[in-house]
Coordinates of C-alpha atoms in Angstrom, one line a residue:
M1 CA -20.0 15.8 18.7
K2 CA -16.3 16.7 18.7
Q3 CA -16.2 16.4 22.4
S4 CA -17.9 13.0 22.4
V5 CA -15.3 11.7 19.9
N6 CA -12.5 12.9 22.2
Q7 CA -14.2 11.3 25.2
C8 CA -14.8 8.1 23.3
F9 CA -11.1 7.7 22.5
S10 CA -9.8 8.9 25.9
D11 CA -8.1 6.5 28.4
E12 CA -11.3 6.3 30.4
G13 CA -13.6 6.4 27.3
A14 CA -16.1 4.0 25.9
L15 CA -13.6 2.1 23.7
A16 CA -11.0 1.7 26.6
K17 CA -13.8 0.4 28.8
A18 CA -15.0 -2.2 26.3
I19 CA -11.8 -3.3 24.6
P20 CA -9.0 -4.8 26.8
G21 CA -5.7 -3.0 26.2
F22 CA -7.2 -0.3 24.0
K23 CA -5.1 2.9 23.9
A24 CA -5.8 5.6 21.3
R25 CA -2.9 6.9 19.2
Q26 CA -2.8 10.6 18.3
S27 CA -3.0 9.9 14.6
Q28 CA -6.1 7.7 15.2
L29 CA -7.8 10.5 17.2
D30 CA -6.9 13.1 14.5
M31 CA -8.5 10.9 11.9
A32 CA -11.6 10.3 14.0
N33 CA -12.1 14.1 14.5
A34 CA -11.6 14.7 10.8
V35 CA -14.2 12.1 10.0
A36 CA -16.6 13.6 12.6
G37 CA -16.1 17.0 11.0
A38 CA -16.8 15.8 7.4
I39 CA -19.9 14.0 8.6
K40 CA -21.2 17.0 10.4
D41 CA -20.6 19.4 7.5
K42 CA -21.7 16.8 4.8
K43 CA -18.3 17.1 3.0
Q44 CA -15.9 14.7 1.2
L45 CA -12.8 13.7 3.1
V46 CA -9.8 11.8 1.7
V47 CA -7.5 10.4 4.4
E48 CA -4.2 8.5 4.0
A49 CA -3.7 6.7 7.3
G50 CA -0.3 4.8 7.5
T51 CA -0.3 1.2 8.6
G52 CA -1.0 0.9 12.3
T53 CA -3.1 4.0 12.6
G54 CA -6.1 1.9 13.6
K55 CA -8.2 3.6 10.9
T56 CA -11.2 1.1 11.2
F57 CA -12.0 2.4 14.7
A58 CA -11.2 5.9 13.6
Y59 CA -14.0 5.9 11.1
L60 CA -16.5 3.5 12.7
A61 CA -16.6 5.3 16.1
P62 CA -17.5 8.9 14.9
A63 CA -19.9 7.5 12.3
I64 CA -21.8 5.4 14.9
L65 CA -21.7 8.3 17.4
D66 CA -23.3 10.6 14.8
G67 CA -26.3 8.3 14.6
R68 CA -27.1 8.5 10.9
K69 CA -27.4 5.7 8.4
I70 CA -24.0 4.4 7.3
I71 CA -22.5 2.3 4.5
V72 CA -19.0 1.0 4.9
S73 CA -17.5 -0.4 1.6
T74 CA -14.3 -2.4 1.5
G75 CA -12.0 -3.4 -1.3
T76 CA -12.1 -7.2 -0.7
K77 CA -14.5 -9.8 0.6
A78 CA -11.8 -10.8 3.1
L79 CA -11.7 -7.3 4.7
Q80 CA -15.5 -7.1 4.5
E81 CA -15.8 -10.3 6.6
Q82 CA -13.1 -9.2 9.0
L83 CA -14.7 -5.8 9.5
F84 CA -18.2 -7.2 10.1
H85 CA -17.2 -10.2 12.3
R86 CA -14.2 -8.8 14.2
D87 CA -13.9 -5.0 14.3
L88 CA -17.5 -3.8 14.1
P89 CA -18.8 -5.9 17.1
L90 CA -16.1 -4.4 19.4
V91 CA -17.0 -0.8 18.5
K92 CA -20.7 -1.5 18.5
Q93 CA -20.4 -3.1 22.0
A94 CA -18.5 0.0 23.3
I95 CA -20.7 2.7 21.8
K96 CA -24.2 1.5 20.8
P97 CA -24.9 -2.2 21.6
R98 CA -28.4 -2.0 20.0
L99 CA -27.1 -0.7 16.6
K100 CA -28.6 -2.8 13.8
T101 CA -25.9 -4.0 11.4
A102 CA -26.0 -6.0 8.1
L103 CA -23.5 -7.6 5.9
L104 CA -24.5 -7.4 2.2
K105 CA -22.8 -9.1 -0.7
G106 CA -23.4 -9.2 -4.4
R107 CA -26.2 -11.5 -5.6
S108 CA -23.7 -14.1 -7.0
N109 CA -22.8 -14.8 -3.3
Y110 CA -26.3 -16.1 -2.4
L111 CA -28.0 -19.4 -3.3
C112 CA -30.8 -19.0 -5.8
I113 CA -33.4 -21.7 -5.0
Y114 CA -35.1 -21.5 -8.4
R115 CA -31.9 -22.0 -10.4
M116 CA -30.7 -24.8 -8.1
N117 CA -34.0 -26.7 -8.6
Q118 CA -34.1 -26.0 -12.4
N119 CA -30.5 -27.1 -13.0
G120 CA -30.8 -30.0 -10.5
Q121 CA -33.7 -31.5 -12.6
H122 CA -31.9 -31.0 -15.9
P123 CA -28.2 -30.6 -15.3
P124 CA -26.5 -28.6 -18.1
F125 CA -23.4 -30.9 -18.0
E126 CA -23.0 -34.7 -17.5
D127 CA -19.8 -34.0 -15.6
P128 CA -19.8 -36.2 -12.4
D129 CA -18.0 -33.5 -10.3
F130 CA -20.7 -31.0 -11.4
I131 CA -23.5 -33.4 -10.3
T132 CA -21.8 -34.2 -7.0
D133 CA -21.3 -30.4 -6.2
L134 CA -25.0 -29.8 -7.1
S135 CA -26.1 -32.4 -4.6
K136 CA -23.9 -30.9 -1.9
V137 CA -25.4 -27.5 -2.5
R138 CA -28.9 -29.1 -2.3
R139 CA -28.0 -30.7 1.1
W140 CA -26.6 -27.4 2.4
S141 CA -29.7 -25.4 1.2
S142 CA -31.9 -27.1 3.8
E143 CA -29.6 -26.0 6.6
T144 CA -28.7 -22.4 5.7
D145 CA -30.6 -19.4 6.9
S146 CA -28.7 -16.7 5.0
G147 CA -28.0 -18.6 1.8
D148 CA -24.5 -17.0 1.8
L149 CA -22.2 -19.3 -0.1
G150 CA -19.3 -18.2 2.1
E151 CA -20.8 -20.7 4.6
L152 CA -20.5 -23.6 2.1
T153 CA -17.1 -25.2 2.6
S154 CA -17.8 -28.6 1.1
I155 CA -17.3 -27.4 -2.5
E156 CA -14.4 -25.5 -4.2
E157 CA -14.6 -21.7 -4.4
N158 CA -14.4 -21.9 -8.2
S159 CA -16.7 -25.0 -8.6
R160 CA -18.4 -25.2 -12.0
A161 CA -21.7 -25.5 -10.2
I162 CA -21.7 -22.1 -8.6
P163 CA -23.1 -20.0 -11.6
Y164 CA -25.9 -22.6 -11.9
V165 CA -27.1 -22.2 -8.2
T166 CA -26.8 -18.4 -8.0
S167 CA -28.5 -15.7 -10.0
S168 CA -27.1 -12.6 -11.8
V169 CA -28.8 -9.4 -12.7
D170 CA -29.3 -10.9 -16.2
N171 CA -31.0 -14.1 -15.2
C172 CA -32.9 -13.2 -12.0
L173 CA -36.7 -13.6 -12.6
S174 CA -37.3 -10.9 -9.9
K175 CA -40.9 -10.6 -8.8
D176 CA -42.0 -13.2 -11.3
C177 CA -39.9 -15.9 -9.6
P178 CA -41.9 -18.8 -8.1
N179 CA -39.5 -18.8 -5.1
I180 CA -39.6 -15.1 -4.4
G181 CA -41.0 -15.6 -0.9
E182 CA -37.8 -17.5 0.2
C183 CA -35.3 -15.5 -1.9
H184 CA -32.0 -15.1 0.0
V185 CA -31.1 -11.9 -2.0
V186 CA -34.4 -10.3 -1.1
N187 CA -34.0 -11.3 2.6
A188 CA -30.5 -9.9 2.7
R189 CA -31.7 -6.6 1.2
K190 CA -34.6 -6.3 3.6
K191 CA -32.1 -6.7 6.5
A192 CA -30.0 -4.0 4.9
L193 CA -32.9 -1.6 4.5
D194 CA -33.7 -2.1 8.2
A195 CA -30.0 -1.7 9.4
D196 CA -28.3 1.4 10.7
L197 CA -24.9 0.3 9.3
I198 CA -24.3 -1.9 6.3
V199 CA -21.0 -3.4 5.3
V200 CA -20.6 -4.0 1.5
N201 CA -17.7 -4.2 -0.9
H202 CA -16.7 -1.8 -3.7
H203 CA -17.9 -4.1 -6.5
L204 CA -21.4 -4.3 -5.0
F205 CA -21.5 -0.6 -4.4
F206 CA -20.6 0.4 -7.9
A207 CA -22.8 -2.4 -9.5
D208 CA -25.6 -0.8 -7.6
M209 CA -24.6 2.7 -8.6
A210 CA -24.6 1.7 -12.2
L211 CA -28.0 0.1 -11.8
K212 CA -29.4 3.2 -10.2
D213 CA -28.2 5.1 -13.3
T214 CA -30.4 2.9 -15.5
G215 CA -33.3 3.0 -13.2
F216 CA -33.2 -0.6 -12.0
G217 CA -31.9 -2.4 -8.9
E218 CA -30.9 -0.2 -6.0
L219 CA -29.8 -3.0 -3.7
I220 CA -28.0 -0.5 -1.5
P221 CA -30.6 1.7 0.3
E222 CA -30.3 5.5 0.5
T223 CA -27.6 6.5 3.1
D224 CA -26.3 9.5 5.0
V225 CA -22.6 8.5 5.4
I226 CA -20.6 6.5 2.9
I227 CA -17.1 5.3 3.9
F228 CA -14.7 3.6 1.5
D229 CA -11.9 1.6 3.1
E230 CA -9.1 0.5 0.7
A231 CA -10.2 3.5 -1.3
H232 CA -7.1 3.4 -3.6
Q233 CA -9.0 0.7 -5.6
I234 CA -12.0 2.9 -6.4
P235 CA -10.9 4.7 -9.7
D236 CA -10.4 1.3 -11.5
I237 CA -13.4 -0.4 -10.0
A238 CA -15.7 2.5 -10.7
A239 CA -14.5 2.8 -14.4
E240 CA -15.3 -0.9 -14.9
Y241 CA -18.9 -0.4 -13.8
F242 CA -19.4 2.9 -15.6
G243 CA -18.4 1.1 -18.8
E244 CA -20.0 -1.8 -20.6
H245 CA -18.9 -5.4 -21.1
F246 CA -20.1 -8.3 -23.2
S247 CA -19.0 -11.8 -22.1
S248 CA -19.3 -15.1 -24.0
R249 CA -19.9 -16.8 -20.7
Q250 CA -23.2 -14.8 -20.2
V251 CA -24.3 -16.0 -23.7
F252 CA -23.3 -19.6 -23.0
E253 CA -25.3 -19.6 -19.7
L254 CA -28.3 -18.0 -21.4
C255 CA -28.2 -20.9 -24.0
K256 CA -28.1 -23.5 -21.2
D257 CA -31.1 -21.8 -19.5
I258 CA -33.1 -21.8 -22.8
Q259 CA -32.3 -25.5 -23.3
A260 CA -33.4 -26.3 -19.7
E261 CA -36.7 -24.5 -20.3
Y262 CA -37.2 -26.3 -23.6
Q263 CA -36.6 -29.7 -21.8
M264 CA -39.1 -28.9 -19.0
N265 CA -41.9 -26.9 -20.6
L266 CA -41.6 -26.2 -24.3
R267 CA -40.9 -29.6 -26.0
D268 CA -43.2 -28.6 -28.9
L269 CA -40.8 -25.8 -30.0
S270 CA -37.9 -27.9 -31.4
Q271 CA -36.5 -24.8 -33.2
L272 CA -35.8 -23.3 -29.8
N273 CA -33.3 -26.0 -28.8
K274 CA -31.7 -25.8 -32.3
A275 CA -31.4 -22.0 -32.1
A276 CA -29.8 -22.2 -28.6
M277 CA -27.3 -24.9 -29.7
N278 CA -26.4 -22.8 -32.8
L279 CA -25.7 -19.7 -30.8
E280 CA -23.8 -21.7 -28.1
K281 CA -21.6 -23.2 -30.8
N282 CA -20.9 -19.9 -32.6
I283 CA -20.1 -18.0 -29.4
L284 CA -17.7 -20.7 -28.3
D285 CA -16.2 -20.8 -31.8
M286 CA -15.6 -17.1 -31.7
R287 CA -13.1 -17.7 -28.8
L288 CA -11.0 -19.6 -31.4
A289 CA -10.4 -16.3 -33.3
F290 CA -8.2 -15.2 -30.3
A291 CA -4.8 -16.6 -29.3
Y292 CA -4.8 -20.0 -27.5
D293 CA -3.3 -18.6 -24.3
P294 CA -5.4 -16.2 -22.2
E295 CA -4.5 -12.6 -23.0
R296 CA -5.6 -8.9 -23.0
G297 CA -5.5 -6.6 -26.0
N298 CA -6.8 -3.6 -27.8
W299 CA -10.2 -4.5 -29.4
R300 CA -9.9 -1.6 -31.9
D301 CA -6.8 -3.5 -33.3
K302 CA -8.3 -7.0 -33.1
A303 CA -11.9 -6.4 -34.3
P304 CA -11.0 -5.7 -38.0
Q305 CA -9.0 -9.0 -38.4
E306 CA -10.4 -11.3 -41.0
E307 CA -11.1 -14.4 -38.8
V308 CA -12.7 -12.2 -36.1
V309 CA -15.0 -10.5 -38.6
A310 CA -16.1 -13.9 -39.9
A311 CA -16.7 -15.2 -36.4
M312 CA -18.7 -12.1 -35.4
Q313 CA -20.9 -12.4 -38.5
L314 CA -21.9 -15.9 -37.5
V315 CA -22.7 -14.7 -33.9
H316 CA -24.8 -11.9 -35.4
K317 CA -26.8 -14.4 -37.5
S318 CA -27.2 -16.7 -34.5
F319 CA -28.5 -13.8 -32.4
D320 CA -31.1 -13.0 -35.2
F321 CA -32.2 -16.6 -35.5
I322 CA -32.7 -17.2 -31.8
Y323 CA -34.4 -13.8 -31.5
D324 CA -37.0 -14.8 -34.1
V325 CA -37.6 -18.2 -32.4
L326 CA -37.8 -16.9 -28.9
K327 CA -40.3 -14.2 -29.9
L328 CA -42.7 -17.0 -30.8
A329 CA -42.4 -18.5 -27.2
V330 CA -42.9 -15.2 -25.3
S331 CA -45.7 -15.4 -22.7
R332 CA -45.5 -19.2 -22.6
T333 CA -43.5 -19.2 -19.3
E334 CA -42.0 -16.6 -16.9
A335 CA -38.6 -18.2 -17.4
I336 CA -38.7 -17.9 -21.2
D337 CA -39.8 -14.3 -21.0
A338 CA -36.8 -13.6 -18.8
C339 CA -34.6 -15.4 -21.3
F340 CA -36.0 -13.2 -24.1
D341 CA -35.2 -10.0 -22.1
R342 CA -31.6 -11.3 -21.5
L343 CA -31.2 -12.0 -25.1
C344 CA -32.3 -8.5 -26.1
Q345 CA -29.8 -7.0 -23.6
L346 CA -26.9 -9.2 -24.7
R347 CA -27.6 -8.5 -28.4
G348 CA -27.6 -4.8 -27.6
K349 CA -24.3 -5.0 -25.6
F350 CA -22.7 -7.0 -28.5
D351 CA -23.6 -4.1 -30.8
R352 CA -22.4 -1.4 -28.4
V353 CA -19.0 -2.9 -27.6
N354 CA -18.4 -3.0 -31.3
Q355 CA -19.0 0.7 -31.9
I356 CA -15.3 1.1 -31.7
E357 CA -15.1 4.5 -33.3
E358 CA -16.5 6.4 -30.3
T359 CA -13.9 8.6 -28.5
G360 CA -13.4 8.9 -24.7
F361 CA -13.4 5.2 -24.2
S362 CA -10.9 2.3 -24.2
Y363 CA -12.1 -0.7 -26.2
W364 CA -10.3 -3.9 -25.0
Y365 CA -10.7 -7.6 -24.7
E366 CA -9.6 -10.3 -22.4
T367 CA -9.7 -14.1 -22.8
S368 CA -9.7 -17.0 -20.4
K369 CA -9.2 -20.7 -21.5
R370 CA -12.8 -21.1 -22.8
H371 CA -14.3 -17.6 -22.9
F372 CA -13.8 -14.0 -24.0
T373 CA -15.0 -10.6 -22.7
L374 CA -15.2 -7.4 -24.7
H375 CA -15.0 -4.2 -22.6
T376 CA -15.8 -0.5 -23.2
T377 CA -14.2 1.5 -20.3
P378 CA -14.5 5.3 -19.9
L379 CA -11.1 7.0 -19.8
S380 CA -12.3 9.4 -17.1
I381 CA -15.0 8.9 -14.4
A382 CA -14.4 12.3 -12.8
D383 CA -17.6 13.9 -14.3
K384 CA -19.9 11.0 -13.6
F385 CA -18.6 10.0 -10.2
G386 CA -18.0 13.6 -9.0
G387 CA -21.5 14.6 -10.2
F388 CA -23.0 11.6 -8.3
V389 CA -21.2 12.7 -5.1
K390 CA -22.3 16.4 -5.5
E391 CA -25.9 15.5 -6.1
S392 CA -26.2 13.2 -3.1
D393 CA -26.9 14.7 0.3
S394 CA -24.4 12.4 2.0
S395 CA -20.9 12.7 3.6
W396 CA -18.2 10.7 1.7
I397 CA -15.1 9.4 3.4
F398 CA -12.3 7.8 1.4
T399 CA -9.4 6.2 3.4
S400 CA -6.4 3.9 2.6
A401 CA -2.8 3.5 3.6
T402 CA -1.9 4.5 0.0
V403 CA -3.7 7.3 -1.8
S404 CA -1.2 10.1 -1.9
V405 CA 1.8 10.4 -4.3
D406 CA 4.7 12.4 -2.9
D407 CA 2.5 13.7 -0.1
D408 CA 0.0 15.1 -2.7
F409 CA -3.7 14.0 -3.3
E410 CA -4.2 15.7 -6.6
H411 CA -3.8 12.6 -8.7
Y412 CA -6.5 10.8 -6.7
T413 CA -9.0 13.7 -6.3
N414 CA -8.8 14.6 -10.0
Q415 CA -9.5 10.9 -11.0
L416 CA -12.7 10.9 -8.9
G417 CA -13.8 14.5 -9.8
L418 CA -13.5 15.7 -6.1
P419 CA -11.5 19.0 -6.4
E420 CA -13.1 20.4 -3.1
A421 CA -12.5 17.3 -0.9
R422 CA -10.8 17.8 2.4
T423 CA -7.5 15.8 2.6
Q424 CA -5.4 14.6 5.5
I425 CA -2.2 12.5 5.7
L426 CA -1.5 10.7 9.0
G427 CA 1.9 9.0 9.4
S428 CA 2.2 5.5 10.7
P429 CA 2.8 5.2 14.5
F430 CA 5.5 2.6 13.8
N431 CA 9.2 3.5 14.4
Y432 CA 10.5 2.4 10.9
Q433 CA 14.0 3.7 11.7
E434 CA 14.3 1.1 14.5
Q435 CA 12.1 -1.6 13.0
A436 CA 13.2 -1.9 9.4
L437 CA 16.2 -1.8 7.0
F438 CA 15.7 -0.9 3.4
C439 CA 18.1 -1.9 0.6
V440 CA 18.4 -1.2 -3.1
P441 CA 21.3 -3.6 -3.9
R442 CA 24.4 -2.0 -5.5
Y443 CA 25.5 -3.2 -8.9
F444 CA 22.2 -4.9 -9.6
P445 CA 21.2 -5.4 -13.3
E446 CA 18.5 -3.2 -14.9
P447 CA 15.1 -4.9 -15.1
N448 CA 15.3 -5.4 -18.9
D449 CA 18.7 -7.1 -18.6
K450 CA 18.6 -10.8 -19.3
T451 CA 20.6 -11.5 -16.1
A452 CA 18.2 -9.7 -13.8
V453 CA 16.0 -12.8 -13.0
R454 CA 19.0 -15.0 -12.2
A455 CA 20.5 -12.2 -10.0
F456 CA 17.2 -11.9 -8.1
G457 CA 17.0 -15.7 -7.6
E458 CA 20.6 -15.8 -6.3
L459 CA 20.2 -12.9 -3.9
A460 CA 16.8 -14.3 -2.7
L461 CA 18.5 -17.6 -1.9
E462 CA 21.2 -15.8 0.2
L463 CA 18.7 -13.7 2.0
I464 CA 16.0 -16.4 2.7
E465 CA 18.7 -18.6 4.2
A466 CA 19.8 -15.7 6.5
S467 CA 16.2 -15.0 7.6
Q468 CA 15.4 -18.7 7.9
G469 CA 12.5 -18.4 5.5
R470 CA 9.9 -16.0 6.9
A471 CA 9.9 -14.1 3.6
F472 CA 7.5 -12.7 0.9
L473 CA 9.0 -12.5 -2.6
L474 CA 6.7 -10.2 -4.5
F475 CA 6.8 -10.1 -8.4
T476 CA 5.3 -7.9 -11.1
S477 CA 4.8 -10.9 -13.4
H478 CA 3.8 -14.6 -13.2
R479 CA 6.5 -15.5 -15.6
V480 CA 9.4 -14.2 -13.4
M481 CA 7.7 -15.7 -10.3
S482 CA 7.6 -19.2 -11.9
L483 CA 11.3 -18.9 -13.1
V484 CA 12.5 -17.9 -9.6
A485 CA 10.3 -20.6 -7.9
K486 CA 12.1 -23.2 -10.2
M487 CA 15.5 -21.9 -9.3
L488 CA 14.8 -22.0 -5.5
E489 CA 13.2 -25.4 -5.5
D490 CA 16.5 -27.1 -6.4
K491 CA 18.6 -25.1 -3.9
T492 CA 16.8 -24.7 -0.6
R493 CA 15.1 -26.9 1.9
L494 CA 12.9 -24.1 3.1
P495 CA 9.2 -24.7 2.3
L496 CA 8.2 -22.7 -0.8
L497 CA 4.5 -21.6 -1.2
V498 CA 3.8 -20.4 -4.7
Q499 CA 0.7 -18.4 -5.7
G500 CA -1.7 -20.5 -7.8
T501 CA -0.9 -23.8 -6.3
T502 CA -3.9 -23.4 -3.9
S503 CA -6.2 -20.7 -2.6
K504 CA -4.7 -17.4 -1.3
R505 CA -6.3 -18.0 2.1
L506 CA -4.8 -21.5 2.5
L507 CA -1.3 -20.2 1.4
L508 CA -1.4 -17.5 4.1
E509 CA -2.6 -20.0 6.7
K510 CA 0.2 -22.4 5.8
F511 CA 2.8 -19.5 5.8
T512 CA 1.9 -18.4 9.3
K513 CA 1.7 -22.0 10.7
L514 CA 5.0 -23.1 9.2
G515 CA 7.0 -20.2 10.6
N516 CA 9.9 -20.7 8.2
A517 CA 8.2 -20.6 4.8
V518 CA 8.9 -18.5 1.7
L519 CA 5.8 -17.2 -0.2
L520 CA 6.1 -16.2 -3.8
G521 CA 3.2 -14.1 -5.1
T522 CA 2.2 -11.5 -7.7
S523 CA -0.3 -8.6 -7.5
S524 CA -2.9 -10.2 -5.3
F525 CA -0.3 -10.5 -2.5
W526 CA 0.8 -6.9 -2.7
E527 CA -2.2 -5.7 -0.8
G528 CA -4.8 -6.8 1.8
V529 CA -2.4 -9.4 3.4
D530 CA -1.8 -9.0 7.1
V531 CA 1.0 -11.2 8.6
R532 CA 2.1 -10.0 12.0
G533 CA 4.9 -11.1 14.3
E534 CA 7.9 -13.3 13.6
A535 CA 6.4 -15.3 10.7
L536 CA 7.5 -12.5 8.3
S537 CA 10.9 -10.7 8.4
L538 CA 11.8 -10.1 4.8
V539 CA 10.0 -8.6 1.8
M540 CA 11.8 -8.7 -1.6
I541 CA 10.3 -7.0 -4.6
D542 CA 11.7 -7.8 -8.1
K543 CA 11.1 -4.4 -9.7
L544 CA 9.0 -1.2 -9.7
P545 CA 5.4 -2.1 -10.4
F546 CA 4.8 -0.1 -13.6
A547 CA 1.7 -1.5 -15.3
S548 CA 2.4 -3.5 -18.5
P549 CA 2.9 -1.1 -21.4
D550 CA 0.7 -3.3 -23.6
D551 CA -2.3 -3.1 -21.1
P552 CA -5.0 -1.6 -23.4
L553 CA -6.6 0.5 -20.7
L554 CA -3.3 2.0 -19.7
Q555 CA -2.5 2.7 -23.4
A556 CA -5.8 4.5 -23.9
R557 CA -5.4 6.6 -20.7
M558 CA -1.9 7.6 -21.8
E559 CA -3.1 8.5 -25.3
D560 CA -5.9 10.6 -23.6
C561 CA -3.3 12.3 -21.4
K562 CA -1.1 13.2 -24.5
L563 CA -4.2 14.8 -26.1
K564 CA -4.5 17.1 -23.1
G565 CA -0.9 18.2 -23.5
Q566 CA 0.4 16.4 -20.4
D567 CA 3.2 13.9 -19.9
P568 CA 1.6 10.4 -19.6
F569 CA 4.6 8.9 -17.8
K570 CA 4.5 11.6 -15.1
H571 CA 0.7 11.9 -14.8
V572 CA -0.5 8.3 -15.4
Q573 CA 2.3 5.7 -15.0
I574 CA 4.3 7.0 -12.1
P575 CA 1.3 7.8 -9.7
Q576 CA -0.2 4.3 -10.4
A577 CA 3.2 2.6 -9.8
V578 CA 3.9 4.6 -6.6
I579 CA 0.5 3.6 -5.1
S580 CA 1.2 -0.1 -6.0
L581 CA 4.7 0.0 -4.5
K582 CA 3.5 1.5 -1.3
Q583 CA 1.0 -1.4 -1.0
G584 CA 3.7 -4.0 -1.4
V585 CA 6.1 -2.3 1.0
G586 CA 3.2 -2.1 3.5
R587 CA 3.3 -5.9 3.9
L588 CA 6.5 -5.8 6.0
I589 CA 5.7 -3.9 9.2
R590 CA 2.2 -4.6 10.5
D591 CA 2.7 -4.1 14.3
V592 CA 4.8 -2.1 16.8
T593 CA 6.8 -5.3 17.6
D594 CA 7.5 -6.3 14.0
S595 CA 10.9 -5.9 12.4
G596 CA 12.4 -6.9 9.1
A597 CA 14.2 -6.0 5.9
L598 CA 12.8 -4.6 2.6
V599 CA 14.8 -5.2 -0.5
I600 CA 13.8 -3.7 -3.9
C601 CA 15.9 -5.1 -6.7
D602 CA 15.4 -2.2 -9.1
P603 CA 18.4 0.2 -9.6
R604 CA 16.0 2.8 -11.2
L605 CA 15.1 3.9 -7.7
V606 CA 18.6 5.5 -7.5
T607 CA 19.7 5.9 -11.1
R608 CA 16.6 7.7 -12.5
Q609 CA 15.3 11.1 -11.5
Y610 CA 11.7 9.7 -11.0
G611 CA 13.2 7.3 -8.4
E612 CA 13.1 10.2 -5.9
T613 CA 9.3 10.4 -6.2
F614 CA 9.1 6.7 -5.2
M615 CA 11.7 7.1 -2.4
R616 CA 9.9 10.1 -0.9
S617 CA 6.6 8.1 -0.8
L618 CA 8.0 5.2 1.2
P619 CA 8.3 5.0 5.1
D620 CA 11.4 6.5 6.6
M621 CA 13.6 3.4 7.1
K622 CA 17.3 3.0 7.7
R623 CA 18.8 2.6 4.2
T624 CA 21.7 0.7 2.7
R625 CA 23.0 -0.6 -0.6
D626 CA 25.1 -3.3 0.9
T627 CA 23.4 -6.7 0.8
D628 CA 26.0 -8.1 3.4
R629 CA 24.5 -5.6 5.9
V630 CA 21.0 -7.0 5.1
V631 CA 22.3 -10.6 5.7
K632 CA 23.8 -9.6 9.1
F633 CA 20.6 -7.7 10.1
L634 CA 18.4 -10.7 9.2
E635 CA 20.7 -13.1 11.2
T636 CA 20.2 -11.0 14.3
L637 CA 16.4 -11.1 14.2

């Protein structure tokens, strides 16, 4: 097999013949051979491949050549689509044109015909926008083959109608559904069962893994080779699915479904409607026990507060009342039986997330404008995930541009419980010394200094004028982003694109099209954003991306680290921040012809000892502390 990988990537090989201008890089070939070896030996491999390695081809080609069943999981839906529609067809055409492939998303991405019909007949809201969106979905439903909502462009991504035309694990009627024969989720799964290679995303993968653990579900079929791209996201996503969460939104949607079933089939049970309205009111009222503005916090601290305790007692009473009433309706209709099962599950979850004395977990809450979610997250997934990997008879490949810290993988492999994984670091083929200039400005205020935001805004203004826009300003908080946006609005004529004003996809399209824009963004723009060429020549970062110290999950992990006799700053906060910073820095140089300046306005990089760990983890660029030199460099581009 090793020989066939080398042949495949050679100048006269299958990839060069099928893809115009294809030329393998040594780092790409090294990665492809490491992947081939891990597949052959059924081992785990963790690969950090610098930007520009061409890692997608480096894992797809050896996996396809091997001929076993493959799952590729990506961090984002955007990369999932790009991989399936752009990269995979090229490799498939070159190596195995008859390879059967499938794109599989979570069930909330597919139209549910039963719920569309049910909520179309008895809309849960009298909102005209909601009714209009429902009718647009109905029109589209007669045209679509896949039922994938990604095809539906006539309604907003966050339309209020979407939860009412899709199903969740909670509300799916499964084999009892009257529309099971035309179910889009079932059809997508059948296609996946039949495919040689399936492209999923991490959320779907771990949702399925969690369901396997409880003996249900199994949307993702058994597989020989599992490849995670954007693998740096896995520890957090896996922890989320190995935990438990209770959401007021799920209860609210259950109440609406019970009311719809009452209207259609159970008008003789007037108590049913009353019980649903009572639970709906009390679960929405419980949101009022939290602060008005959306927030995250420690549930162990919040739960004992007087107003929270009172609100929870009312929710408990409402759960008991509706349980007694629903029990009388069981067996009357398939839908009401499903509602009864959902109620039992939600009532059980509500009890479990309130058992806050259990150790080894973080108990935390988050709120949106209308709803709240209570979470129980395990502090370590190493035993559970590591055990799952060991028990499986599969090869596991983890790859990202950012998984090592100071050229070491221990932080990552310990988190996932993979002490025996093979590891490999492959540098980027880009010539950073020639292509980029890196500046930590001299005499810049410390991040906690009141003058730091103004100083950042003033320097940003000077540098974006020098680069004629073409800049990403990346922030660690929405508050600072908004303050800097206001400062720049009055002082520059360059087009400013601010995160939150429209969708991420539209902002990026505008940025590339305008050619002189300045994009201001927070965490979601630090990764998975690929702007090549002259549209981007400057990346400015306001400060090192340490997670907020009041983040409840971080606090719990730090506490756990202390109990083990370790230094939480060194073992938890620094590794996490290094990986985040590497992601942000990776936005600048995306191609061999790109060039630009990176400016990180945080003096701690040079004034604190831990700054060396960050510096050693960044690409080897020309360095300066003189902002005038950056201005001159940008003016020459």
